[in-house]
Structure formats: structure tokens, C-alpha cells
PDB file of C-alpha atoms in Angstrom:
ATOM      1  CA  MET A   1       2.985 -13.497  83.579  1.00  0.00           C
ATOM      2  CA  GLN A   2      -0.362 -11.482  84.034  1.00  0.00           C
ATOM      3  CA  ILE A   3       0.178  -8.496  85.961  1.00  0.00           C
ATOM      4  CA  PRO A   4      -3.468  -7.176  87.820  1.00  0.00           C
ATOM      5  CA  PRO A   5      -4.504  -3.797  86.738  1.00  0.00           C
ATOM      6  CA  GLY A   6      -4.760  -1.202  89.622  1.00  0.00           C
ATOM      7  CA  ASP A   7      -7.344  -0.067  91.374  1.00  0.00           C
ATOM      8  CA  PRO A   8      -9.529   2.382  89.736  1.00  0.00           C
ATOM      9  CA  GLN A   9     -10.615   4.321  92.912  1.00  0.00           C
ATOM     10  CA  GLU A  10      -8.791   7.528  93.521  1.00  0.00           C
ATOM     11  CA  PRO A  11      -7.106   7.671  97.382  1.00  0.00           C
ATOM     12  CA  SER A  12      -8.083   9.372  99.260  1.00  0.00           C
ATOM     13  CA  SER A  13      -4.515  11.181  99.833  1.00  0.00           C
ATOM     14  CA  GLU A  14      -1.607  11.003  97.569  1.00  0.00           C
ATOM     15  CA  SER A  15       1.118  10.259 100.516  1.00  0.00           C
ATOM     16  CA  GLU A  16      -1.821   7.294 101.093  1.00  0.00           C
ATOM     17  CA  ALA A  17      -1.590   6.404  97.340  1.00  0.00           C
ATOM     18  CA  THR A  18       2.199   6.735  97.171  1.00  0.00           C
ATOM     19  CA  GLU A  19       2.713   4.212 100.336  1.00  0.00           C
ATOM     20  CA  LEU A  20      -0.078   2.014  99.024  1.00  0.00           C
ATOM     21  CA  VAL A  21       2.189   1.799  95.752  1.00  0.00           C
ATOM     22  CA  GLU A  22       5.444   1.368  97.565  1.00  0.00           C
ATOM     23  CA  GLU A  23       3.889  -1.582  99.986  1.00  0.00           C
ATOM     24  CA  ASP A  24       3.516  -3.868  97.475  1.00  0.00           C
ATOM     25  CA  LEU A  25       5.572  -2.997  94.582  1.00  0.00           C
ATOM     26  CA  LEU A  26       8.998  -4.486  94.494  1.00  0.00           C
ATOM     27  CA  VAL A  27       8.317  -7.956  96.148  1.00  0.00           C
ATOM     28  CA  GLU A  28       5.726  -9.824  96.171  1.00  0.00           C
ATOM     29  CA  ASP A  29       5.566 -13.538  98.301  1.00  0.00           C
ATOM     30  CA  VAL A  30       3.756 -16.736  97.198  1.00  0.00           C
ATOM     31  CA  SER A  31       3.312 -19.488  98.904  1.00  0.00           C
ATOM     32  CA  ILE A  32       3.356 -22.915  96.585  1.00  0.00           C
ATOM     33  CA  ASP A  33       3.596 -25.229  99.700  1.00  0.00           C
ATOM     34  CA  GLY A  34       0.514 -27.907  98.876  1.00  0.00           C
ATOM     35  CA  MET A  35       0.254 -27.261  95.215  1.00  0.00           C
ATOM     36  CA  CYS A  36       1.619 -30.304  93.914  1.00  0.00           C
ATOM     37  CA  GLY A  37      -0.678 -31.781  91.831  1.00  0.00           C
ATOM     38  CA  VAL A  38      -3.046 -28.682  90.839  1.00  0.00           C
ATOM     39  CA  TYR A  39      -3.031 -28.046  87.342  1.00  0.00           C
TER      40      TYR A  39
ATOM     41  CA  MET B   1      15.423  -2.854 108.416  1.00  0.00           C
ATOM     42  CA  ASP B   2      19.137  -1.979 108.790  1.00  0.00           C
ATOM     43  CA  LEU B   3      20.872  -0.825 105.580  1.00  0.00           C
ATOM     44  CA  ASP B   4      23.841  -0.378 107.226  1.00  0.00           C
ATOM     45  CA  SER B   5      24.083  -3.983 107.932  1.00  0.00           C
ATOM     46  CA  PRO B   6      25.664  -7.295 105.574  1.00  0.00           C
ATOM     47  CA  PHE B   7      23.016  -9.355 104.236  1.00  0.00           C
ATOM     48  CA  ARG B   8      23.596 -12.266 101.650  1.00  0.00           C
ATOM     49  CA  LEU B   9      21.188 -14.489  99.408  1.00  0.00           C
ATOM     50  CA  HIS B  10      20.293 -17.632 101.314  1.00  0.00           C
ATOM     51  CA  PRO B  11      22.057 -20.738 100.052  1.00  0.00           C
ATOM     52  CA  GLN B  12      19.053 -23.067  99.467  1.00  0.00           C
ATOM     53  CA  VAL B  13      17.660 -19.563  97.417  1.00  0.00           C
ATOM     54  CA  ALA B  14      17.700 -19.383  93.243  1.00  0.00           C
ATOM     55  CA  LEU B  15      17.285 -16.257  91.611  1.00  0.00           C
ATOM     56  CA  ARG B  16      16.212 -16.392  88.155  1.00  0.00           C
ATOM     57  CA  PRO B  17      16.069 -12.939  86.418  1.00  0.00           C
ATOM     58  CA  GLU B  18      12.983 -12.342  84.137  1.00  0.00           C
ATOM     59  CA  ARG B  19      11.761  -8.918  82.235  1.00  0.00           C
ATOM     60  CA  PHE B  20      10.160  -8.104  84.878  1.00  0.00           C
ATOM     61  CA  GLY B  21      12.661  -8.096  87.545  1.00  0.00           C
ATOM     62  CA  ALA B  22      13.256 -12.244  88.982  1.00  0.00           C
ATOM     63  CA  LEU B  23      11.591 -15.385  91.003  1.00  0.00           C
ATOM     64  CA  ALA B  24      12.993 -16.383  93.943  1.00  0.00           C
ATOM     65  CA  TYR B  25      13.079 -19.467  95.364  1.00  0.00           C
ATOM     66  CA  HIS B  26      13.566 -20.872  98.599  1.00  0.00           C
ATOM     67  CA  TYR B  27      14.042 -24.683  98.423  1.00  0.00           C
ATOM     68  CA  GLY B  28      13.987 -24.992 102.152  1.00  0.00           C
ATOM     69  CA  THR B  29      10.721 -22.899 102.797  1.00  0.00           C
ATOM     70  CA  ARG B  30       9.252 -23.654  99.153  1.00  0.00           C
ATOM     71  CA  ARG B  31       8.748 -20.091  99.067  1.00  0.00           C
ATOM     72  CA  LEU B  32       8.483 -17.832  95.825  1.00  0.00           C
ATOM     73  CA  SER B  33       8.873 -14.371  95.590  1.00  0.00           C
ATOM     74  CA  PHE B  34       8.529 -11.712  92.978  1.00  0.00           C
ATOM     75  CA  LEU B  35      11.132  -9.338  92.748  1.00  0.00           C
ATOM     76  CA  LYS B  36       9.361  -6.950  90.740  1.00  0.00           C
ATOM     77  CA  SER B  37      12.301  -4.857  89.462  1.00  0.00           C
ATOM     78  CA  ARG B  38      15.643  -5.617  87.599  1.00  0.00           C
ATOM     79  CA  LEU B  39      17.294  -2.923  89.942  1.00  0.00           C
ATOM     80  CA  LEU B  40      16.006  -4.779  92.906  1.00  0.00           C
ATOM     81  CA  LEU B  41      17.567  -7.912  91.328  1.00  0.00           C
ATOM     82  CA  GLU B  42      20.759  -6.218  91.072  1.00  0.00           C
ATOM     83  CA  VAL B  43      20.620  -5.065  94.274  1.00  0.00           C
ATOM     84  CA  VAL B  44      20.436  -8.843  95.805  1.00  0.00           C
ATOM     85  CA  GLU B  45      23.093  -9.702  93.423  1.00  0.00           C
ATOM     86  CA  ARG B  46      25.234  -7.326  95.102  1.00  0.00           C
ATOM     87  CA  LEU B  47      24.832  -7.838  98.501  1.00  0.00           C
ATOM     88  CA  ALA B  48      27.365 -10.531  99.374  1.00  0.00           C
ATOM     89  CA  GLU B  49      29.824  -8.202  97.670  1.00  0.00           C
ATOM     90  CA  ALA B  50      28.724  -5.282  99.382  1.00  0.00           C
ATOM     91  CA  PRO B  51      29.990  -3.907 102.571  1.00  0.00           C
ATOM     92  CA  ASP B  52      26.524  -3.318 103.663  1.00  0.00           C
ATOM     93  CA  ALA B  53      22.585  -3.036 102.005  1.00  0.00           C
ATOM     94  CA  ALA B  54      22.698   0.298 101.185  1.00  0.00           C
ATOM     95  CA  THR B  55      25.874   0.186  99.596  1.00  0.00           C
ATOM     96  CA  ALA B  56      24.436  -2.568  97.450  1.00  0.00           C
ATOM     97  CA  CYS B  57      21.545  -0.384  97.023  1.00  0.00           C
ATOM     98  CA  ARG B  58      23.652   2.711  95.918  1.00  0.00           C
ATOM     99  CA  ALA B  59      25.904   0.626  93.629  1.00  0.00           C
ATOM    100  CA  ALA B  60      22.833  -0.942  91.668  1.00  0.00           C
ATOM    101  CA  GLY B  61      21.916   2.891  91.075  1.00  0.00           C
ATOM    102  CA  VAL B  62      18.897   3.369  93.803  1.00  0.00           C
ATOM    103  CA  ALA B  63      18.645   6.987  94.165  1.00  0.00           C
ATOM    104  CA  GLU B  64      18.609   8.232  97.437  1.00  0.00           C
ATOM    105  CA  GLU B  65      14.693   8.966  97.327  1.00  0.00           C
ATOM    106  CA  GLU B  66      14.210   5.257  96.194  1.00  0.00           C
ATOM    107  CA  LEU B  67      15.701   3.704  99.033  1.00  0.00           C
ATOM    108  CA  PRO B  68      12.786   3.503 101.737  1.00  0.00           C
ATOM    109  CA  ALA B  69      11.077   1.709  99.134  1.00  0.00           C
ATOM    110  CA  TYR B  70      14.484  -0.771  98.557  1.00  0.00           C
ATOM    111  CA  ARG B  71      14.713  -0.820 102.316  1.00  0.00           C
ATOM    112  CA  ARG B  72      10.886  -2.318 102.611  1.00  0.00           C
ATOM    113  CA  ALA B  73      11.717  -4.587  99.631  1.00  0.00           C
ATOM    114  CA  LEU B  74      14.548  -6.086 101.697  1.00  0.00           C
ATOM    115  CA  GLU B  75      12.799  -6.238 104.638  1.00  0.00           C
ATOM    116  CA  THR B  76      10.323  -8.578 103.151  1.00  0.00           C
ATOM    117  CA  LEU B  77      12.922 -10.600 101.638  1.00  0.00           C
ATOM    118  CA  ALA B  78      14.785 -11.087 104.835  1.00  0.00           C
ATOM    119  CA  GLU B  79      11.137 -12.021 106.749  1.00  0.00           C
ATOM    120  CA  SER B  80      10.521 -14.705 103.909  1.00  0.00           C
ATOM    121  CA  GLY B  81      14.570 -15.780 104.898  1.00  0.00           C
ATOM    122  CA  MET B  82      15.251 -15.266 101.281  1.00  0.00           C
ATOM    123  CA  ILE B  83      18.431 -13.014 102.429  1.00  0.00           C
ATOM    124  CA  VAL B  84      20.302 -13.287 105.533  1.00  0.00           C
ATOM    125  CA  PRO B  85      22.229 -11.111 107.877  1.00  0.00           C
ATOM    126  CA  ARG B  86      25.948 -11.894 107.043  1.00  0.00           C
ATOM    127  CA  GLU B  87      28.982 -12.093 108.778  1.00  0.00           C
ATOM    128  CA  ALA B  88      31.227  -8.558 107.986  1.00  0.00           C
ATOM    129  CA  ALA B  89      34.487  -9.676 106.291  1.00  0.00           C
TER     130      ALA B  89
END
């Protein structure tokens, strides 16, 4: 699985960047409903 | 999320360990979640046996400063139904 590169733009604050990184760092939900037949 | 409560993996969820962490698939909701950390996988695997989620985190080796991030991860899993509250034994 290819992991998308991070955003090259600098965040406005270090704590905000840390928070943003932590928000989606550990779990990512994906819905595959309706993808039957997609290829 | 209350880390002092016991949780367990939903019985309709299958975990598949991967190098990056694990895939969690819920056969009931058809939802797929990526667990992006092997440590998070270990936390989830320990939930059923631990008295609460915080103990599962610490037993897996999660540092105190990492607990907030793991709490949010477990919240996400609970919101999607991947993990559910468990009656304390």
C-alpha cells in the first residue's frame, strides 16, 4: 500500500501540526460499500 | 473515550496484521479501517483480556505521553463499531 506524502506547507504552529498529525496518524477509516465490480 | 472501561473487538471484525500495522474489516457494516501502528494492533488484541483500555495500552507498551493519541485511535474504532464496550468480568 502506498502511503501519500505529507503536506510540504509549514503549519502555523508546532502544536497545531502535532495535533493534525496525531489526528489521523493511527487509524484511517475507509468505506468500501458499493465498490463491488470496481476494478 | 473512557479508557477506564473494558472493550473488546466486535465479533464481526477480522484483524489482518500487516507490516504497517493491520487491517480491520467489519463484516456487518462492510467498513475497513487501517491501523497504522503495530503497537495499536497489539493494544486492540489485548483489549479482550485487559480490565480496561488504558491497561491494554500500557501492557502493549504505550508510553504515557502517547496515551492521548491512542485514546483518539480507540475512539475512532469505537465510533466505527470495530470495538465495543465489554461487560467487566
